[in-house]
């Protein structure tokens, strides 16, 4: 378990996976034959991608798409929803151009295509890579049936900053969990055969460093040591590269001064060199053009030469290559060989997808009709949404709601009780729905599911929404306050709107937005009425008052189409919560960045207020909820971990075992986590690093021993010379149900 990634990498390295991941044969000679016939203009065309009927970025020129396709100026279309148009475009590309090269259609399939699942960060909170793979399988079924060949996913950016709006697209702060989830996504999308008509190519993004934009501000500067880059940012990218992700996408940001799109160190040295990855690198939206704005290239000619020269291949949306590549070639800034190599990668990709053999294999109207919005997909959406919810607090066992208990009258209140605007319960990245506002008939809101379910159990239920604005006052809260007065238990559905989540949605305050804390205070009579707070969120938020005054807090994230049903499953106890946080929830914004795998500092703080130690004068240095945290309606007791030996040598495996007992009255799932600490190394090492986890389900009273295997590879780290090595000496291994509440045992590595 602990070295799942390592064994996976060994397995995947056993051959040229990129070439194997398709049933199409004889690709290389076909690529060469075609390349030999192409003009320079046609080659540049193949490296150019333009947006279709929706835009996900700054304004770009995309005039007269059909004409551009007909004249060989485009090789790919992104973000196009209209199915009939896709057929027309593909017909023009294959029947009306000189060489008949098919188009490849790319799309952001981020948490489902038509059937919308919980946001990716929520999916990571399930700690179930297999479930994530099943989700992406469905997303691929739908997307491919609608004519998409390629998804711009997974986003495997590690982030420690909740201000950054794109947290929701990743798997949180840990590179180990992030790698496993990333690989699961690639497998789900691509299956075993890229050419199958129900798979889509994956795209690992954003390469690299984007999750570390300064101050969490979108598109901002990223500066970090090579050591941190390799230790924290690159592992998930390497894992998905080795798992055969067909493509990669450059990040928007600069990394240590050089824009990622023209960062030779990242693309050529590491990705193509060290990892021997053979796929296609696409820019982000106009990120080739933006190197000019970064001040790192003079004009389109310079930008084309620098981006292609770094090893990037396809120009998304900006038209920079259209404007500058020919000049760069004529002026000797780019060689014919460099251009050909990039074109080869595009052609190879299209062959692998099977597009040359049948350009219309993803454009079958009957399959489309039979596949989109299949009712059975909702089962997985409901399972995932319920499993992703994280119970942070449950004082007095208020949950699950018990009809035989003291509370009979329930008020379900708040702005997110029954909302039908702003893509609530979803995110900006639900582009497959084809409208800026979601189709409200598809989403089960909390009120729709929870009210009838609670009534059927014998509760009296009132629902009162709140129309929240930036300036909401008591008048806006009127109905909610009234409903609360008449109730003896409140369920408050609060948090972020769907459109608060995703790209270009950074925030400078992570408190419950838009006056909702005031709403909570008034409606709960200052915490004097039993309350369940259901938080809809795309990132860690701070809610100190609620933490201190509200009995039960459930993180529901943005759960997607099955929001109401999944929430009902959890609140009524049909499903016992088992989600665990994939990110630290800070106590206050000033603590950001705060994360579990931190270094010790020379002056670690033991207690708040202790002077001359690493802390704050005005608050704790510890988070509100640590990484890996999540409660259940039952309880689990952990015995101390045991090791099968106290010393291991290179090549040996340490076995760590821990026995966990369900000490409560109902069955429940627990994610047993295993961390290590290198006590003395050549550089300072994190206080804890996740090295394994296993999700188990135990009946009441049941006991299970979980085993983790640790090898030298798990103890290795990247040093300051960009070398990976393990230092002999003492280590600690910790086991527990989250990154804070653990028990430990020591062992040593001998060489
Ligand atoms: C985003 C990418 C996305 C692309 C295409 C960009 O703005 O950063 O993640 O794939 O748009 O929509």
mmCIF file of N, CA and C in Angstrom, residues 540-655:
data_model
loop_
_atom_site.group_PDB
_atom_site.id
_atom_site.type_symbol
_atom_site.label_atom_id
_atom_site.label_comp_id
_atom_site.label_asym_id
_atom_site.label_seq_id
_atom_site.Cartn_x
_atom_site.Cartn_y
_atom_site.Cartn_z
ATOM 1 N N UNK A 540 -11.139 25.327 1.558
ATOM 2 C CA UNK A 540 -11.255 25.492 2.999
ATOM 3 C C UNK A 540 -11.763 26.904 3.313
ATOM 4 N N UNK A 541 -12.748 27.010 4.185
ATOM 5 C CA UNK A 541 -13.230 28.317 4.638
ATOM 6 C C UNK A 541 -12.967 28.408 6.142
ATOM 7 N N UNK A 542 -13.029 29.628 6.673
ATOM 8 C CA UNK A 542 -12.912 29.773 8.131
ATOM 9 C C UNK A 542 -14.281 30.138 8.684
ATOM 10 N N UNK A 543 -14.611 29.559 9.824
ATOM 11 C CA UNK A 543 -15.930 29.794 10.433
ATOM 12 C C UNK A 543 -15.795 29.593 11.938
ATOM 13 N N UNK A 544 -14.958 30.448 12.515
ATOM 14 C CA UNK A 544 -14.637 30.311 13.944
ATOM 15 C C UNK A 544 -15.858 30.327 14.841
ATOM 16 N N UNK A 545 -16.773 31.268 14.547
ATOM 17 C CA UNK A 545 -17.950 31.381 15.418
ATOM 18 C C UNK A 545 -18.751 30.077 15.368
ATOM 19 N N UNK A 546 -18.934 29.568 14.174
ATOM 20 C CA UNK A 546 -19.705 28.320 14.031
ATOM 21 C C UNK A 546 -18.997 27.181 14.766
ATOM 22 N N UNK A 547 -17.691 27.130 14.647
ATOM 23 C CA UNK A 547 -16.936 26.085 15.340
ATOM 24 C C UNK A 547 -17.183 26.101 16.842
ATOM 25 N N UNK A 548 -17.298 27.315 17.366
ATOM 26 C CA UNK A 548 -17.466 27.423 18.816
ATOM 27 C C UNK A 548 -18.910 27.272 19.268
ATOM 28 N N UNK A 549 -19.858 27.538 18.355
ATOM 29 C CA UNK A 549 -21.248 27.638 18.805
ATOM 30 C C UNK A 549 -22.236 26.672 18.170
ATOM 31 N N UNK A 550 -21.822 26.007 17.120
ATOM 32 C CA UNK A 550 -22.780 25.133 16.433
ATOM 33 C C UNK A 550 -22.417 23.676 16.704
ATOM 34 N N UNK A 551 -23.433 22.863 16.958
ATOM 35 C CA UNK A 551 -23.184 21.479 17.389
ATOM 36 C C UNK A 551 -22.579 20.625 16.288
ATOM 37 N N UNK A 552 -23.228 20.686 15.107
ATOM 38 C CA UNK A 552 -22.795 19.764 14.048
ATOM 39 C C UNK A 552 -22.408 20.528 12.793
ATOM 40 N N UNK A 553 -21.257 20.178 12.238
ATOM 41 C CA UNK A 553 -20.796 20.837 11.010
ATOM 42 C C UNK A 553 -20.440 19.766 9.989
ATOM 43 N N UNK A 554 -21.071 19.880 8.836
ATOM 44 C CA UNK A 554 -20.815 18.925 7.761
ATOM 45 C C UNK A 554 -20.286 19.677 6.551
ATOM 46 N N UNK A 555 -19.100 19.301 6.080
ATOM 47 C CA UNK A 555 -18.574 19.879 4.840
ATOM 48 C C UNK A 555 -19.165 19.075 3.679
ATOM 49 N N UNK A 556 -19.991 19.751 2.884
ATOM 50 C CA UNK A 556 -20.654 19.043 1.767
ATOM 51 C C UNK A 556 -19.970 19.350 0.431
ATOM 52 N N UNK A 557 -19.039 20.307 0.405
ATOM 53 C CA UNK A 557 -18.385 20.771 -0.818
ATOM 54 C C UNK A 557 -19.454 21.242 -1.821
ATOM 55 N N UNK A 558 -19.148 21.113 -3.096
ATOM 56 C CA UNK A 558 -20.178 21.331 -4.138
ATOM 57 C C UNK A 558 -20.464 19.944 -4.677
ATOM 58 N N UNK A 559 -21.603 19.353 -4.297
ATOM 59 C CA UNK A 559 -21.789 17.913 -4.516
ATOM 60 C C UNK A 559 -22.338 17.509 -5.890
ATOM 61 N N UNK A 560 -22.794 18.496 -6.713
ATOM 62 C CA UNK A 560 -23.267 18.128 -8.051
ATOM 63 C C UNK A 560 -24.748 17.788 -8.097
ATOM 64 N N UNK A 561 -25.145 17.059 -9.134
ATOM 65 C CA UNK A 561 -26.570 16.788 -9.393
ATOM 66 C C UNK A 561 -27.292 16.136 -8.215
ATOM 67 N N UNK A 562 -26.608 15.288 -7.486
ATOM 68 C CA UNK A 562 -27.283 14.486 -6.455
ATOM 69 C C UNK A 562 -27.155 15.105 -5.060
ATOM 70 N N UNK A 563 -26.919 16.418 -5.022
ATOM 71 C CA UNK A 563 -26.732 17.130 -3.752
ATOM 72 C C UNK A 563 -27.756 16.741 -2.687
ATOM 73 N N UNK A 564 -29.020 16.946 -2.993
ATOM 74 C CA UNK A 564 -30.077 16.751 -1.991
ATOM 75 C C UNK A 564 -30.167 15.306 -1.528
ATOM 76 N N UNK A 565 -30.085 14.385 -2.470
ATOM 77 C CA UNK A 565 -30.188 12.969 -2.091
ATOM 78 C C UNK A 565 -29.020 12.537 -1.218
ATOM 79 N N UNK A 566 -27.823 12.957 -1.610
ATOM 80 C CA UNK A 566 -26.638 12.555 -0.840
ATOM 81 C C UNK A 566 -26.690 13.164 0.559
ATOM 82 N N UNK A 567 -27.105 14.428 0.624
ATOM 83 C CA UNK A 567 -27.195 15.094 1.925
ATOM 84 C C UNK A 567 -28.226 14.384 2.811
ATOM 85 N N UNK A 568 -29.329 13.992 2.208
ATOM 86 C CA UNK A 568 -30.358 13.267 2.957
ATOM 87 C C UNK A 568 -29.800 11.935 3.463
ATOM 88 N N UNK A 569 -29.052 11.249 2.603
ATOM 89 C CA UNK A 569 -28.447 9.975 3.025
ATOM 90 C C UNK A 569 -27.592 10.171 4.272
ATOM 91 N N UNK A 570 -26.828 11.257 4.287
ATOM 92 C CA UNK A 570 -25.921 11.496 5.417
ATOM 93 C C UNK A 570 -26.695 11.958 6.657
ATOM 94 N N UNK A 571 -27.572 12.948 6.478
ATOM 95 C CA UNK A 571 -28.231 13.516 7.664
ATOM 96 C C UNK A 571 -29.176 12.526 8.338
ATOM 97 N N UNK A 572 -29.755 11.609 7.545
ATOM 98 C CA UNK A 572 -30.672 10.635 8.148
ATOM 99 C C UNK A 572 -29.934 9.375 8.614
ATOM 100 N N UNK A 573 -28.644 9.290 8.292
ATOM 101 C CA UNK A 573 -27.867 8.135 8.748
ATOM 102 C C UNK A 573 -27.945 6.930 7.822
ATOM 103 N N UNK A 574 -28.600 7.122 6.656
ATOM 104 C CA UNK A 574 -28.620 6.007 5.697
ATOM 105 C C UNK A 574 -27.185 5.698 5.261
ATOM 106 N N UNK A 575 -26.399 6.760 5.135
ATOM 107 C CA UNK A 575 -24.966 6.597 4.882
ATOM 108 C C UNK A 575 -24.222 7.206 6.065
ATOM 109 N N UNK A 576 -23.309 6.446 6.625
ATOM 110 C CA UNK A 576 -22.498 6.941 7.734
ATOM 111 C C UNK A 576 -21.308 7.710 7.144
ATOM 112 N N UNK A 577 -21.132 8.989 7.508
ATOM 113 C CA UNK A 577 -20.064 9.760 6.860
ATOM 114 C C UNK A 577 -18.680 9.134 7.037
ATOM 115 N N UNK A 578 -17.893 9.187 5.956
ATOM 116 C CA UNK A 578 -16.547 8.602 6.009
ATOM 117 C C UNK A 578 -15.524 9.438 5.266
ATOM 118 N N UNK A 579 -15.937 10.631 4.807
ATOM 119 C CA UNK A 579 -15.000 11.500 4.081
ATOM 120 C C UNK A 579 -13.939 12.053 5.017
ATOM 121 N N UNK A 580 -12.762 12.329 4.468
ATOM 122 C CA UNK A 580 -11.649 12.907 5.241
ATOM 123 C C UNK A 580 -11.090 14.086 4.454
ATOM 124 N N UNK A 581 -10.697 15.126 5.162
ATOM 125 C CA UNK A 581 -10.218 16.338 4.487
ATOM 126 C C UNK A 581 -8.936 16.084 3.687
ATOM 127 N N UNK A 582 -8.933 16.457 2.394
ATOM 128 C CA UNK A 582 -7.682 16.366 1.635
ATOM 129 C C UNK A 582 -6.858 17.651 1.731
ATOM 130 N N UNK A 583 -7.376 18.594 2.535
ATOM 131 C CA UNK A 583 -6.694 19.879 2.764
ATOM 132 C C UNK A 583 -6.892 20.282 4.216
ATOM 133 N N UNK A 584 -5.952 21.045 4.733
ATOM 134 C CA UNK A 584 -6.069 21.591 6.079
ATOM 135 C C UNK A 584 -7.100 22.717 6.079
ATOM 136 N N UNK A 585 -7.943 22.773 7.083
ATOM 137 C CA UNK A 585 -8.859 23.915 7.240
ATOM 138 C C UNK A 585 -8.239 24.864 8.268
ATOM 139 N N UNK A 586 -7.825 26.068 7.829
ATOM 140 C CA UNK A 586 -7.158 26.993 8.748
ATOM 141 C C UNK A 586 -8.108 27.494 9.830
ATOM 142 N N UNK A 587 -7.508 27.969 10.903
ATOM 143 C CA UNK A 587 -8.289 28.625 11.952
ATOM 144 C C UNK A 587 -8.610 30.053 11.519
ATOM 145 N N UNK A 588 -7.620 30.688 10.883
ATOM 146 C CA UNK A 588 -7.836 32.052 10.403
ATOM 147 C C UNK A 588 -7.061 32.250 9.105
ATOM 148 N N UNK A 589 -7.485 33.250 8.349
ATOM 149 C CA UNK A 589 -6.847 33.510 7.059
ATOM 150 C C UNK A 589 -5.360 33.816 7.208
ATOM 151 N N UNK A 590 -5.003 34.488 8.311
ATOM 152 C CA UNK A 590 -3.606 34.875 8.514
ATOM 153 C C UNK A 590 -2.653 33.695 8.622
ATOM 154 N N UNK A 591 -3.186 32.508 8.879
ATOM 155 C CA UNK A 591 -2.317 31.317 8.977
ATOM 156 C C UNK A 591 -1.906 30.789 7.603
ATOM 157 N N UNK A 592 -2.600 31.232 6.569
ATOM 158 C CA UNK A 592 -2.369 30.670 5.234
ATOM 159 C C UNK A 592 -0.999 31.075 4.716
ATOM 160 N N UNK A 593 -0.158 30.211 4.153
ATOM 161 C CA UNK A 593 -0.419 28.791 3.937
ATOM 162 C C UNK A 593 -0.168 27.948 5.194
ATOM 163 N N UNK A 594 -1.114 27.072 5.482
ATOM 164 C CA UNK A 594 -0.956 26.151 6.611
ATOM 165 C C UNK A 594 -1.257 24.750 6.100
ATOM 166 N N UNK A 595 -0.382 23.795 6.411
ATOM 167 C CA UNK A 595 -0.467 22.463 5.812
ATOM 168 C C UNK A 595 0.197 21.478 6.750
ATOM 169 N N UNK A 596 -0.166 20.210 6.599
ATOM 170 C CA UNK A 596 0.281 19.231 7.598
ATOM 171 C C UNK A 596 1.748 18.853 7.427
ATOM 172 N N UNK A 597 2.235 18.825 6.187
ATOM 173 C CA UNK A 597 3.591 18.309 5.958
ATOM 174 C C UNK A 597 4.633 19.429 6.031
ATOM 175 N N UNK A 598 4.560 20.191 7.125
ATOM 176 C CA UNK A 598 5.439 21.343 7.310
ATOM 177 C C UNK A 598 6.768 20.908 7.924
ATOM 178 N N UNK A 599 7.770 21.771 7.812
ATOM 179 C CA UNK A 599 9.032 21.536 8.512
ATOM 180 C C UNK A 599 8.855 21.976 9.975
ATOM 181 N N UNK A 600 9.813 21.611 10.794
ATOM 182 C CA UNK A 600 9.627 21.818 12.223
ATOM 183 C C UNK A 600 9.884 23.242 12.703
ATOM 184 N N UNK A 601 10.675 24.032 12.004
ATOM 185 C CA UNK A 601 11.285 25.301 12.448
ATOM 186 C C UNK A 601 12.261 25.006 13.593
ATOM 187 N N UNK A 602 13.120 25.961 13.856
ATOM 188 C CA UNK A 602 14.066 25.797 14.967
ATOM 189 C C UNK A 602 13.396 26.058 16.308
ATOM 190 N N UNK A 603 12.192 26.643 16.240
ATOM 191 C CA UNK A 603 11.515 26.988 17.492
ATOM 192 C C UNK A 603 10.038 26.601 17.436
ATOM 193 N N UNK A 604 9.791 25.319 17.381
ATOM 194 C CA UNK A 604 8.389 24.894 17.294
ATOM 195 C C UNK A 604 7.599 25.335 18.525
ATOM 196 N N UNK A 605 6.332 25.666 18.312
ATOM 197 C CA UNK A 605 5.517 26.132 19.435
ATOM 198 C C UNK A 605 4.744 24.970 20.051
ATOM 199 N N UNK A 606 4.825 24.852 21.344
ATOM 200 C CA UNK A 606 4.070 23.783 22.012
ATOM 201 C C UNK A 606 2.706 24.265 22.452
ATOM 202 N N UNK A 607 2.659 25.540 22.829
ATOM 203 C CA UNK A 607 1.412 26.079 23.364
ATOM 204 C C UNK A 607 1.223 27.489 22.851
ATOM 205 N N UNK A 608 -0.014 27.825 22.537
ATOM 206 C CA UNK A 608 -0.280 29.180 22.060
ATOM 207 C C UNK A 608 0.174 30.205 23.095
ATOM 208 N N UNK A 609 0.801 31.264 22.631
ATOM 209 C CA UNK A 609 1.209 32.316 23.554
ATOM 210 C C UNK A 609 2.642 32.183 24.032
ATOM 211 N N UNK A 610 3.247 31.024 23.793
ATOM 212 C CA UNK A 610 4.628 30.795 24.230
ATOM 213 C C UNK A 610 5.546 31.731 23.430
ATOM 214 N N UNK A 611 6.258 32.615 24.134
ATOM 215 C CA UNK A 611 7.102 33.593 23.421
ATOM 216 C C UNK A 611 8.340 32.930 22.832
ATOM 217 N N UNK A 612 8.900 33.566 21.863
ATOM 218 C CA UNK A 612 10.128 33.142 21.187
ATOM 219 C C UNK A 612 9.967 31.789 20.492
ATOM 220 N N UNK A 613 8.724 31.471 20.173
ATOM 221 C CA UNK A 613 8.483 30.247 19.390
ATOM 222 C C UNK A 613 7.683 30.629 18.146
ATOM 223 N N UNK A 614 7.568 29.689 17.252
ATOM 224 C CA UNK A 614 6.936 29.972 15.956
ATOM 225 C C UNK A 614 5.411 29.982 16.091
ATOM 226 N N UNK A 615 4.852 31.169 16.287
ATOM 227 C CA UNK A 615 3.402 31.261 16.456
ATOM 228 C C UNK A 615 2.909 32.661 16.183
ATOM 229 N N UNK A 616 1.728 32.989 16.688
ATOM 230 C CA UNK A 616 1.134 34.319 16.507
ATOM 231 C C UNK A 616 0.770 34.899 17.865
ATOM 232 N N UNK A 617 0.891 36.223 17.982
ATOM 233 C CA UNK A 617 0.476 36.885 19.218
ATOM 234 C C UNK A 617 -1.029 36.798 19.408
ATOM 235 N N UNK A 618 -1.745 36.806 18.286
ATOM 236 C CA UNK A 618 -3.194 37.010 18.381
ATOM 237 C C UNK A 618 -4.027 35.771 18.054
ATOM 238 N N UNK A 619 -3.433 34.617 18.089
ATOM 239 C CA UNK A 619 -4.256 33.437 17.790
ATOM 240 C C UNK A 619 -3.402 32.190 17.699
ATOM 241 N N UNK A 620 -4.062 31.060 17.510
ATOM 242 C CA UNK A 620 -3.307 29.807 17.469
ATOM 243 C C UNK A 620 -2.496 29.643 16.183
ATOM 244 N N UNK A 621 -1.504 28.797 16.244
ATOM 245 C CA UNK A 621 -0.735 28.456 15.038
ATOM 246 C C UNK A 621 -1.206 27.116 14.487
ATOM 247 N N UNK A 622 -2.142 26.494 15.186
ATOM 248 C CA UNK A 622 -2.676 25.201 14.720
ATOM 249 C C UNK A 622 -3.968 25.446 13.945
ATOM 250 N N UNK A 623 -4.284 24.541 13.015
ATOM 251 C CA UNK A 623 -5.466 24.784 12.178
ATOM 252 C C UNK A 623 -6.771 24.475 12.909
ATOM 253 N N UNK A 624 -7.875 24.829 12.278
ATOM 254 C CA UNK A 624 -9.186 24.463 12.839
ATOM 255 C C UNK A 624 -9.375 22.952 12.713
ATOM 256 N N UNK A 625 -9.049 22.405 11.533
ATOM 257 C CA UNK A 625 -9.170 20.964 11.299
ATOM 258 C C UNK A 625 -7.981 20.499 10.466
ATOM 259 N N UNK A 626 -7.309 19.459 10.920
ATOM 260 C CA UNK A 626 -6.098 19.031 10.198
ATOM 261 C C UNK A 626 -6.383 18.195 8.951
ATOM 262 N N UNK A 627 -5.413 18.116 8.106
ATOM 263 C CA UNK A 627 -5.442 17.234 6.939
ATOM 264 C C UNK A 627 -5.807 15.813 7.381
ATOM 265 N N UNK A 628 -6.658 15.175 6.611
ATOM 266 C CA UNK A 628 -7.008 13.777 6.893
ATOM 267 C C UNK A 628 -8.134 13.609 7.899
ATOM 268 N N UNK A 629 -8.650 14.748 8.417
ATOM 269 C CA UNK A 629 -9.653 14.682 9.486
ATOM 270 C C UNK A 629 -11.056 14.425 8.946
ATOM 271 N N UNK A 630 -11.853 13.711 9.711
ATOM 272 C CA UNK A 630 -13.268 13.502 9.388
ATOM 273 C C UNK A 630 -13.861 12.539 10.392
ATOM 274 N N UNK A 631 -15.044 12.885 10.931
ATOM 275 C CA UNK A 631 -15.684 12.034 11.937
ATOM 276 C C UNK A 631 -16.667 11.070 11.279
ATOM 277 N N UNK A 632 -17.172 10.172 12.116
ATOM 278 C CA UNK A 632 -18.151 9.188 11.673
ATOM 279 C C UNK A 632 -19.259 9.181 12.719
ATOM 280 N N UNK A 633 -20.391 8.551 12.431
ATOM 281 C CA UNK A 633 -21.414 8.395 13.467
ATOM 282 C C UNK A 633 -21.037 7.289 14.452
ATOM 283 N N UNK A 634 -19.994 6.522 14.081
ATOM 284 C CA UNK A 634 -19.480 5.563 15.053
ATOM 285 C C UNK A 634 -18.098 6.042 15.505
ATOM 286 N N UNK A 635 -17.441 5.287 16.359
ATOM 287 C CA UNK A 635 -16.107 5.685 16.816
ATOM 288 C C UNK A 635 -15.123 4.544 16.549
ATOM 289 N N UNK A 636 -13.875 4.912 16.363
ATOM 290 C CA UNK A 636 -12.840 3.914 16.093
ATOM 291 C C UNK A 636 -11.724 4.061 17.124
ATOM 292 N N UNK A 637 -11.280 2.939 17.633
ATOM 293 C CA UNK A 637 -10.144 2.983 18.566
ATOM 294 C C UNK A 637 -8.927 2.413 17.849
ATOM 295 N N UNK A 638 -7.817 3.128 17.957
ATOM 296 C CA UNK A 638 -6.570 2.693 17.333
ATOM 297 C C UNK A 638 -5.643 2.121 18.396
ATOM 298 N N UNK A 639 -5.085 0.950 18.132
ATOM 299 C CA UNK A 639 -3.999 0.478 18.989
ATOM 300 C C UNK A 639 -2.703 1.114 18.496
ATOM 301 N N UNK A 640 -1.647 1.007 19.291
ATOM 302 C CA UNK A 640 -0.366 1.584 18.866
ATOM 303 C C UNK A 640 0.167 0.803 17.665
ATOM 304 N N UNK A 641 0.838 1.493 16.720
ATOM 305 C CA UNK A 641 1.368 0.765 15.570
ATOM 306 C C UNK A 641 2.512 -0.167 15.977
ATOM 307 N N UNK A 642 2.666 -1.247 15.219
ATOM 308 C CA UNK A 642 3.781 -2.173 15.479
ATOM 309 C C UNK A 642 4.592 -2.319 14.203
ATOM 310 N N UNK A 643 5.908 -2.486 14.372
ATOM 311 C CA UNK A 643 6.743 -2.739 13.201
ATOM 312 C C UNK A 643 7.305 -4.152 13.301
ATOM 313 N N UNK A 644 7.534 -4.803 12.160
ATOM 314 C CA UNK A 644 8.021 -6.188 12.214
ATOM 315 C C UNK A 644 9.521 -6.252 12.473
ATOM 316 N N UNK A 645 10.215 -5.121 12.341
ATOM 317 C CA UNK A 645 11.617 -5.047 12.754
ATOM 318 C C UNK A 645 11.950 -3.602 13.090
ATOM 319 N N UNK A 646 12.996 -3.378 13.827
ATOM 320 C CA UNK A 646 13.302 -1.997 14.209
ATOM 321 C C UNK A 646 14.372 -1.386 13.305
ATOM 322 N N UNK A 647 14.975 -2.247 12.459
ATOM 323 C CA UNK A 647 15.989 -1.743 11.528
ATOM 324 C C UNK A 647 15.717 -2.337 10.163
ATOM 325 N N UNK A 648 15.819 -1.525 9.126
ATOM 326 C CA UNK A 648 15.783 -2.119 7.784
ATOM 327 C C UNK A 648 17.012 -1.676 7.003
ATOM 328 N N UNK A 649 17.387 -2.530 6.065
ATOM 329 C CA UNK A 649 18.504 -2.200 5.177
ATOM 330 C C UNK A 649 17.911 -1.903 3.799
ATOM 331 N N UNK A 650 18.720 -1.284 2.927
ATOM 332 C CA UNK A 650 18.295 -1.078 1.534
ATOM 333 C C UNK A 650 17.766 -2.390 0.986
ATOM 334 N N UNK A 651 16.682 -2.319 0.275
ATOM 335 C CA UNK A 651 16.144 -3.531 -0.339
ATOM 336 C C UNK A 651 15.184 -4.288 0.571
ATOM 337 N N UNK A 652 15.173 -3.953 1.866
ATOM 338 C CA UNK A 652 14.238 -4.639 2.769
ATOM 339 C C UNK A 652 12.940 -3.836 2.912
ATOM 340 N N UNK A 653 11.932 -4.544 3.381
ATOM 341 C CA UNK A 653 10.637 -3.881 3.552
ATOM 342 C C UNK A 653 10.242 -3.909 5.022
ATOM 343 N N UNK A 654 9.808 -2.761 5.488
ATOM 344 C CA UNK A 654 9.304 -2.688 6.863
ATOM 345 C C UNK A 654 7.795 -2.875 6.803
ATOM 346 N N UNK A 655 7.284 -3.700 7.716
ATOM 347 C CA UNK A 655 5.837 -3.859 7.756
ATOM 348 C C UNK A 655 5.308 -3.173 9.008
#
